[in-house]
Short mmCIF file of C-alpha atoms in Angstrom, two decimals:
data_model
loop_
_atom_site.label_atom_id
_atom_site.label_comp_id
_atom_site.label_asym_id
_atom_site.label_seq_id
_atom_site.Cartn_x
_atom_site.Cartn_y
_atom_site.Cartn_z
CA SER A 29 62.97 -48.30 -130.54
CA THR A 30 62.31 -49.76 -133.56
CA THR A 31 63.08 -53.24 -134.91
CA GLU A 32 65.47 -51.61 -137.59
CA GLU A 33 67.20 -49.69 -134.79
CA LEU A 34 67.57 -53.28 -132.69
CA ILE A 35 69.01 -55.17 -135.55
CA ASP A 36 71.40 -54.19 -138.35
CA ILE A 37 70.02 -55.67 -141.26
CA ASN A 38 73.04 -54.83 -143.53
CA ASN A 39 75.24 -56.91 -141.07
CA ARG A 40 72.65 -59.72 -140.16
CA ASN A 41 75.16 -62.09 -141.62
CA ASN A 42 77.68 -61.35 -139.15
CA VAL A 43 75.23 -62.33 -136.27
CA VAL A 44 76.30 -65.28 -134.20
CA PRO A 45 73.58 -67.95 -133.95
CA PRO A 46 72.67 -69.17 -130.67
CA PHE A 47 74.63 -72.37 -129.53
CA ALA A 48 76.89 -71.98 -132.25
CA GLU A 49 79.97 -72.48 -129.94
CA TYR A 50 78.77 -76.27 -129.57
CA GLU A 51 78.45 -76.96 -133.32
CA GLY A 52 79.97 -80.36 -134.13
CA GLN A 53 80.75 -81.29 -130.62
CA ASP A 54 79.45 -84.71 -129.67
CA SER A 55 79.49 -84.07 -126.05
CA TYR A 56 77.60 -81.18 -123.80
CA PHE A 57 80.59 -81.16 -121.37
CA GLY A 58 83.23 -80.53 -123.65
CA GLY A 59 84.87 -83.76 -123.87
CA GLU A 60 85.27 -84.05 -120.20
CA ALA A 61 82.73 -85.89 -117.71
CA PRO A 62 81.36 -83.38 -114.93
CA LEU A 63 81.16 -86.62 -112.43
CA PRO A 64 84.01 -88.83 -111.30
CA LEU A 65 84.23 -92.17 -112.77
CA ALA A 66 83.55 -93.62 -109.12
CA VAL A 67 80.03 -92.35 -109.38
CA GLY A 68 79.65 -94.28 -112.07
CA TYR A 69 80.40 -97.61 -110.42
CA ALA A 70 78.50 -96.38 -107.48
CA VAL A 71 75.23 -95.73 -109.42
CA VAL A 72 75.43 -98.83 -111.89
CA LEU A 73 76.43 -101.33 -109.23
CA GLY A 74 75.12 -99.61 -105.99
CA PHE A 75 71.42 -99.15 -107.74
CA GLY A 76 71.44 -102.68 -108.80
CA ILE A 77 72.38 -104.14 -105.53
CA LEU A 78 69.95 -102.04 -103.72
CA PHE A 79 67.15 -102.54 -105.86
CA SER A 80 67.74 -106.27 -105.63
CA ILE A 81 67.64 -106.33 -101.96
CA LEU A 82 64.82 -104.18 -101.54
CA THR A 83 62.70 -106.51 -104.16
CA THR A 84 63.91 -109.52 -102.32
CA ALA A 85 62.88 -107.65 -98.90
CA LEU A 86 59.48 -106.92 -100.36
CA VAL A 87 58.72 -110.44 -101.65
CA TYR A 88 59.43 -112.04 -98.32
CA THR A 89 57.58 -109.35 -96.60
CA ASN A 90 54.55 -110.01 -98.34
CA LYS A 91 55.04 -113.71 -98.28
CA TYR A 92 54.89 -113.63 -94.57
CA PHE A 93 52.63 -110.82 -93.52
CA GLY A 94 50.50 -110.44 -96.96
CA HIS A 95 47.23 -112.03 -97.97
CA LYS A 96 48.62 -114.91 -99.71
CA GLY A 97 51.03 -117.38 -98.06
CA GLU A 98 52.89 -118.45 -101.33
CA ILE A 99 53.69 -116.16 -104.48
CA THR A 100 53.67 -118.10 -107.29
CA SER A 101 54.78 -117.22 -110.65
CA GLU A 102 51.35 -116.59 -111.98
CA HIS A 103 50.76 -114.24 -108.94
CA PHE A 104 54.12 -112.47 -109.44
CA ASN A 105 53.41 -112.14 -113.36
CA THR A 106 50.09 -110.64 -113.20
CA ALA A 107 50.19 -109.04 -109.67
CA GLY A 108 47.36 -111.17 -108.37
CA ARG A 109 45.38 -109.84 -111.33
CA MET A 110 44.24 -107.10 -108.52
CA VAL A 111 45.44 -104.00 -110.35
CA LYS A 112 43.21 -101.12 -110.47
CA THR A 113 42.73 -98.84 -113.10
CA GLY A 114 44.86 -95.79 -111.51
CA LEU A 115 47.65 -98.25 -111.03
CA THR A 116 47.21 -99.54 -114.72
CA ALA A 117 47.23 -96.07 -116.05
CA SER A 118 50.58 -95.24 -114.24
CA VAL A 119 52.34 -98.35 -115.39
CA ILE A 120 51.27 -97.62 -119.10
CA VAL A 121 52.88 -94.34 -118.88
CA SER A 122 56.15 -95.44 -116.90
CA GLN A 123 56.62 -98.16 -119.63
CA TRP A 124 56.20 -95.69 -122.27
CA THR A 125 58.78 -93.54 -120.75
CA TRP A 126 61.95 -95.45 -121.73
CA ALA A 127 65.67 -94.40 -122.82
CA ALA A 128 64.49 -93.07 -126.31
CA THR A 129 61.83 -90.91 -124.91
CA LEU A 130 63.99 -89.29 -122.22
CA LEU A 131 67.09 -88.73 -123.97
CA GLN A 132 65.38 -87.91 -127.62
CA SER A 133 62.86 -85.37 -125.66
CA SER A 134 65.97 -83.68 -124.21
CA ASN A 135 67.42 -83.32 -127.47
CA VAL A 136 64.47 -81.69 -129.20
CA ALA A 137 64.27 -79.34 -126.28
CA TRP A 138 68.03 -78.56 -126.87
CA ALA A 139 67.13 -78.04 -130.50
CA TYR A 140 63.67 -76.69 -130.57
CA GLY A 141 63.26 -75.29 -126.90
CA VAL A 142 59.83 -76.01 -124.84
CA SER A 143 57.93 -76.69 -127.76
CA GLY A 144 60.25 -79.81 -128.83
CA PRO A 145 59.32 -82.39 -126.01
CA PHE A 146 55.77 -81.28 -126.14
CA TRP A 147 55.21 -82.27 -129.88
CA TYR A 148 57.39 -85.06 -129.62
CA ALA A 149 55.28 -86.55 -126.42
CA SER A 150 52.12 -85.49 -128.60
CA GLY A 151 52.65 -87.97 -130.97
CA ALA A 152 52.59 -90.97 -128.74
CA THR A 153 49.59 -89.68 -126.75
CA ILE A 154 46.51 -91.24 -129.26
CA GLN A 155 48.17 -94.79 -129.07
CA VAL A 156 48.46 -94.57 -125.28
CA LEU A 157 44.90 -93.48 -124.93
CA LEU A 158 43.91 -96.27 -127.06
CA PHE A 159 45.93 -98.97 -125.75
CA GLY A 160 44.38 -98.11 -122.15
CA VAL A 161 41.29 -98.51 -123.44
CA LEU A 162 42.17 -101.93 -125.35
CA ALA A 163 43.64 -103.17 -122.04
CA ILE A 164 40.43 -102.66 -120.03
CA ASN A 165 38.44 -104.34 -122.92
CA LEU A 166 40.85 -107.27 -123.13
CA LYS A 167 40.89 -107.72 -119.27
CA LYS A 168 37.03 -108.19 -119.76
CA VAL A 169 37.19 -110.69 -122.57
CA ALA A 170 40.27 -112.61 -121.83
CA PRO A 171 40.80 -112.42 -117.96
CA SER A 172 43.19 -114.96 -117.44
CA ALA A 173 45.35 -114.38 -120.48
CA HIS A 174 48.90 -113.31 -119.73
CA THR A 175 50.46 -111.80 -123.13
CA VAL A 176 48.96 -110.78 -126.37
CA CYS A 177 50.41 -113.66 -127.94
CA GLU A 178 48.16 -116.04 -126.02
CA ILE A 179 44.88 -113.94 -127.00
CA VAL A 180 46.14 -114.16 -130.75
CA ASN A 181 46.61 -117.80 -130.51
CA ALA A 182 43.20 -118.40 -129.20
CA ARG A 183 41.57 -116.09 -131.87
CA TRP A 184 43.30 -116.75 -135.03
CA GLY A 185 45.45 -119.77 -134.53
CA ARG A 186 49.07 -121.28 -134.65
CA THR A 187 50.51 -119.51 -137.47
CA ALA A 188 49.33 -116.03 -136.28
CA HIS A 189 50.56 -117.03 -132.90
CA LYS A 190 54.03 -117.80 -134.25
CA THR A 191 54.29 -114.65 -136.44
CA PHE A 192 53.14 -112.49 -133.18
CA LEU A 193 55.72 -114.16 -130.95
CA PHE A 194 58.41 -113.20 -133.65
CA PHE A 195 57.48 -109.62 -133.61
CA CYS A 196 57.02 -109.49 -130.07
CA MET A 197 60.36 -111.35 -129.13
CA ALA A 198 62.33 -109.05 -131.82
CA ALA A 199 60.62 -105.77 -130.07
CA ASN A 200 61.42 -106.96 -126.70
CA ILE A 201 65.12 -107.26 -127.88
CA ILE A 202 65.32 -103.84 -129.35
CA VAL A 203 63.69 -102.09 -126.52
CA THR A 204 66.23 -104.10 -124.11
CA SER A 205 69.05 -103.38 -126.13
CA MET A 206 68.12 -99.58 -126.34
CA LEU A 207 67.55 -99.00 -122.54
CA LEU A 208 70.74 -100.60 -122.02
CA LEU A 209 72.61 -98.65 -124.68
CA GLY A 210 70.82 -95.43 -123.66
CA GLY A 211 71.49 -96.02 -119.90
CA ALA A 212 75.11 -97.07 -120.75
CA ALA A 213 75.55 -94.11 -123.12
CA THR A 214 74.36 -91.42 -120.31
CA VAL A 215 76.47 -92.92 -117.57
CA GLN A 216 79.51 -92.56 -120.14
CA ALA A 217 78.82 -89.11 -120.82
CA LEU A 218 78.13 -88.05 -116.91
CA THR A 219 81.02 -90.28 -115.37
CA GLY A 220 83.32 -91.46 -118.39
CA MET A 221 82.73 -94.97 -117.64
CA ASP A 222 83.01 -97.24 -120.72
CA TYR A 223 79.64 -97.60 -122.17
CA ARG A 224 80.36 -101.69 -122.84
CA LEU A 225 81.05 -101.92 -118.98
CA ALA A 226 78.22 -99.94 -117.86
CA ALA A 227 75.71 -102.16 -120.20
CA PHE A 228 77.20 -105.35 -119.01
CA LEU A 229 77.09 -104.47 -115.35
#
């Protein structure tokens, strides 16, 4: 059959667009959480306690059975400066995939289909690749540096160092707030747990 037989051109204004039933709604679940409230508390508190215990156990295991007898703050912050290229690449991708990436990619997938998250991610691939090359070169030039602000201080002085300190601190506060709010909003949508309580816990 032809296209004219499949679509009535004269009545095309009466065709209901896809997902029109969800227009104006602020929840995919019709205002009701699909999971019980207890699941929200179990996820927020359970995973927090679980990962705290797991991290502590790994630190003590490495202390007694690892190559180093003592783990200093220098070793903890820099992973003993023994991180290889493959792990560095996975760390870059995992740190880039934060709350905005997961939630917004799902949003554009809902709005534009499969191409939405693809083009959303494509916009950030260039800087991720450039940062990987920059990180390798910085490791060669400044092997004992901990932060970008230290490198700026050594290269351009205290004024530039203070400027970068301000912007790096602001970026950290914004990103941390976004992660807390995004995670808390997701828990609230799924379980009905208050987002302020979820963010605090």
